[in-house]
């Protein structure tokens, strides 16, 4: 992934997107089957709709055209919702989800388990703490592959 494309895009589009009331959650520049894709993931507390993506796309399209973040290299430009089960990436992601159920996947087993589910209690620079049915688990972040909301379908 070309960090300069990501950084330029984030810096140029974040003020415009925030003015519309959305948060820029992530920016990715990746190769996919159809070619290079520059995707800006947005969020809002009520959840992102298709109309929201269209509104943001229309608001930033001229900005991204003037910016030319890829230096005239072809790419597809997308505005997207991060999805219900997107992994937490920032401290703000964790804080927004305190008191909610999460799933944690580890790189290697801890006390015989590589997967934990529980209520997110706290995240520091070094640890994440969840309340599980068997008690609180404080897990070192160096062991954590991902933390994301626990999505249950009923």
GROMACS .gro file of C-alpha atoms in nm:
model
  154
    1UNK     CA    1   0.000   0.000   0.000
    2UNK     CA    2   0.135   0.342  -0.097
    3UNK     CA    3   0.129   0.544   0.227
    4UNK     CA    4   0.175   0.878   0.050
    5UNK     CA    5  -0.151   0.825  -0.146
    6UNK     CA    6  -0.331   0.732   0.177
    7UNK     CA    7  -0.187   1.025   0.374
    8UNK     CA    8  -0.255   1.283   0.101
    9UNK     CA    9  -0.611   1.157   0.059
   10UNK     CA   10  -0.683   1.152   0.433
   11UNK     CA   11  -0.543   1.504   0.482
   12UNK     CA   12  -0.735   1.653   0.189
   13UNK     CA   13  -1.071   1.482   0.244
   14UNK     CA   14  -1.107   1.466   0.623
   15UNK     CA   15  -1.207   1.834   0.670
   16UNK     CA   16  -1.470   1.813   0.394
   17UNK     CA   17  -1.612   1.484   0.526
   18UNK     CA   18  -1.616   1.603   0.888
   19UNK     CA   19  -1.798   1.920   0.782
   20UNK     CA   20  -2.074   1.692   0.653
   21UNK     CA   21  -2.096   1.529   0.997
   22UNK     CA   22  -1.910   1.206   0.919
   23UNK     CA   23  -1.590   1.057   1.058
   24UNK     CA   24  -1.311   0.924   0.835
   25UNK     CA   25  -1.248   0.581   0.981
   26UNK     CA   26  -0.985   0.458   0.737
   27UNK     CA   27  -0.834   0.517   0.394
   28UNK     CA   28  -0.700   0.228   0.185
   29UNK     CA   29  -0.514   0.218  -0.145
   30UNK     CA   30  -0.502  -0.144  -0.256
   31UNK     CA   31  -0.480  -0.361  -0.564
   32UNK     CA   32  -0.794  -0.561  -0.637
   33UNK     CA   33  -0.906  -0.772  -0.932
   34UNK     CA   34  -1.033  -0.465  -1.119
   35UNK     CA   35  -0.718  -0.257  -1.057
   36UNK     CA   36  -0.609  -0.008  -0.793
   37UNK     CA   37  -0.879   0.104  -0.550
   38UNK     CA   38  -0.871   0.411  -0.329
   39UNK     CA   39  -1.138   0.366  -0.064
   40UNK     CA   40  -1.240   0.608   0.209
   41UNK     CA   41  -1.436   0.449   0.493
   42UNK     CA   42  -1.679   0.680   0.672
   43UNK     CA   43  -1.892   0.639   0.981
   44UNK     CA   44  -2.161   0.820   1.178
   45UNK     CA   45  -2.325   0.706   1.505
   46UNK     CA   46  -2.659   0.616   1.342
   47UNK     CA   47  -2.483   0.403   1.079
   48UNK     CA   48  -2.394   0.478   0.718
   49UNK     CA   49  -2.647   0.443   0.437
   50UNK     CA   50  -2.596   0.417   0.063
   51UNK     CA   51  -2.731   0.773   0.033
   52UNK     CA   52  -2.464   0.888   0.281
   53UNK     CA   53  -2.192   0.733   0.066
   54UNK     CA   54  -2.331   0.908  -0.241
   55UNK     CA   55  -2.353   1.242  -0.059
   56UNK     CA   56  -1.992   1.220   0.059
   57UNK     CA   57  -1.869   1.100  -0.280
   58UNK     CA   58  -2.034   1.396  -0.454
   59UNK     CA   59  -1.889   1.639  -0.196
   60UNK     CA   60  -1.530   1.515  -0.229
   61UNK     CA   61  -1.514   1.416  -0.595
   62UNK     CA   62  -1.382   1.750  -0.719
   63UNK     CA   63  -1.134   1.766  -0.428
   64UNK     CA   64  -0.991   1.424  -0.510
   65UNK     CA   65  -0.972   1.512  -0.881
   66UNK     CA   66  -0.771   1.829  -0.806
   67UNK     CA   67  -0.551   1.642  -0.556
   68UNK     CA   68  -0.459   1.365  -0.802
   69UNK     CA   69  -0.318   1.152  -0.517
   70UNK     CA   70  -0.185   0.879  -0.750
   71UNK     CA   71   0.003   1.110  -0.988
   72UNK     CA   72  -0.210   1.030  -1.294
   73UNK     CA   73  -0.209   0.654  -1.230
   74UNK     CA   74  -0.556   0.501  -1.287
   75UNK     CA   75  -0.765   0.396  -0.986
   76UNK     CA   76  -1.123   0.343  -0.873
   77UNK     CA   77  -1.244   0.583  -0.603
   78UNK     CA   78  -1.489   0.451  -0.344
   79UNK     CA   79  -1.668   0.582  -0.037
   80UNK     CA   80  -1.781   0.301   0.190
   81UNK     CA   81  -1.921   0.211   0.529
   82UNK     CA   82  -1.669   0.026   0.743
   83UNK     CA   83  -1.927  -0.249   0.805
   84UNK     CA   84  -2.081  -0.387   1.122
   85UNK     CA   85  -1.788  -0.610   1.208
   86UNK     CA   86  -1.492  -0.393   1.118
   87UNK     CA   87  -1.191  -0.440   1.345
   88UNK     CA   88  -1.113  -0.161   1.590
   89UNK     CA   89  -0.810   0.038   1.479
   90UNK     CA   90  -0.801   0.346   1.698
   91UNK     CA   91  -0.835   0.421   2.068
   92UNK     CA   92  -1.155   0.607   1.978
   93UNK     CA   93  -1.296   0.286   1.823
   94UNK     CA   94  -1.237   0.108   2.153
   95UNK     CA   95  -1.378   0.388   2.367
   96UNK     CA   96  -1.695   0.404   2.156
   97UNK     CA   97  -1.749   0.036   2.226
   98UNK     CA   98  -1.691   0.020   2.603
   99UNK     CA   99  -1.973  -0.183   2.757
  100UNK     CA  100  -2.051  -0.364   2.431
  101UNK     CA  101  -1.985  -0.724   2.334
  102UNK     CA  102  -1.670  -0.787   2.131
  103UNK     CA  103  -1.471  -1.076   1.993
  104UNK     CA  104  -1.096  -1.094   2.029
  105UNK     CA  105  -0.872  -1.313   1.815
  106UNK     CA  106  -0.519  -1.383   1.928
  107UNK     CA  107  -0.206  -1.469   1.732
  108UNK     CA  108  -0.138  -1.763   1.964
  109UNK     CA  109  -0.336  -1.934   2.241
  110UNK     CA  110  -0.356  -1.775   2.587
  111UNK     CA  111  -0.454  -2.020   2.862
  112UNK     CA  112  -0.551  -2.264   2.589
  113UNK     CA  113  -0.776  -2.022   2.397
  114UNK     CA  114  -0.711  -1.828   2.079
  115UNK     CA  115  -1.054  -1.663   2.071
  116UNK     CA  116  -1.237  -1.463   2.342
  117UNK     CA  117  -1.585  -1.309   2.357
  118UNK     CA  118  -1.698  -1.067   2.623
  119UNK     CA  119  -1.795  -0.714   2.718
  120UNK     CA  120  -1.525  -0.458   2.643
  121UNK     CA  121  -1.421  -0.289   2.966
  122UNK     CA  122  -1.099  -0.105   2.889
  123UNK     CA  123  -0.818  -0.061   2.638
  124UNK     CA  124  -0.484   0.091   2.728
  125UNK     CA  125  -0.173   0.126   2.513
  126UNK     CA  126  -0.064  -0.220   2.626
  127UNK     CA  127  -0.377  -0.419   2.715
  128UNK     CA  128  -0.742  -0.483   2.641
  129UNK     CA  129  -0.977  -0.598   2.918
  130UNK     CA  130  -1.302  -0.787   2.865
  131UNK     CA  131  -1.559  -0.935   3.100
  132UNK     CA  132  -1.618  -1.298   3.000
  133UNK     CA  133  -1.853  -1.554   3.156
  134UNK     CA  134  -1.552  -1.697   3.342
  135UNK     CA  135  -1.429  -1.357   3.470
  136UNK     CA  136  -1.225  -1.059   3.353
  137UNK     CA  137  -0.948  -1.118   3.101
  138UNK     CA  138  -0.670  -0.863   3.062
  139UNK     CA  139  -0.485  -0.942   2.739
  140UNK     CA  140  -0.161  -0.784   2.619
  141UNK     CA  141  -0.209  -0.601   2.287
  142UNK     CA  142   0.103  -0.773   2.145
  143UNK     CA  143  -0.101  -1.098   2.155
  144UNK     CA  144  -0.410  -0.949   1.986
  145UNK     CA  145  -0.465  -1.008   1.615
  146UNK     CA  146  -0.797  -0.821   1.610
  147UNK     CA  147  -1.082  -0.688   1.819
  148UNK     CA  148  -1.420  -0.624   1.661
  149UNK     CA  149  -1.786  -0.598   1.759
  150UNK     CA  150  -1.958  -0.928   1.824
  151UNK     CA  151  -2.235  -0.951   1.566
  152UNK     CA  152  -2.516  -1.189   1.652
  153UNK     CA  153  -2.779  -1.290   1.401
  154UNK     CA  154  -3.105  -1.412   1.547
   0.00000   0.00000   0.00000
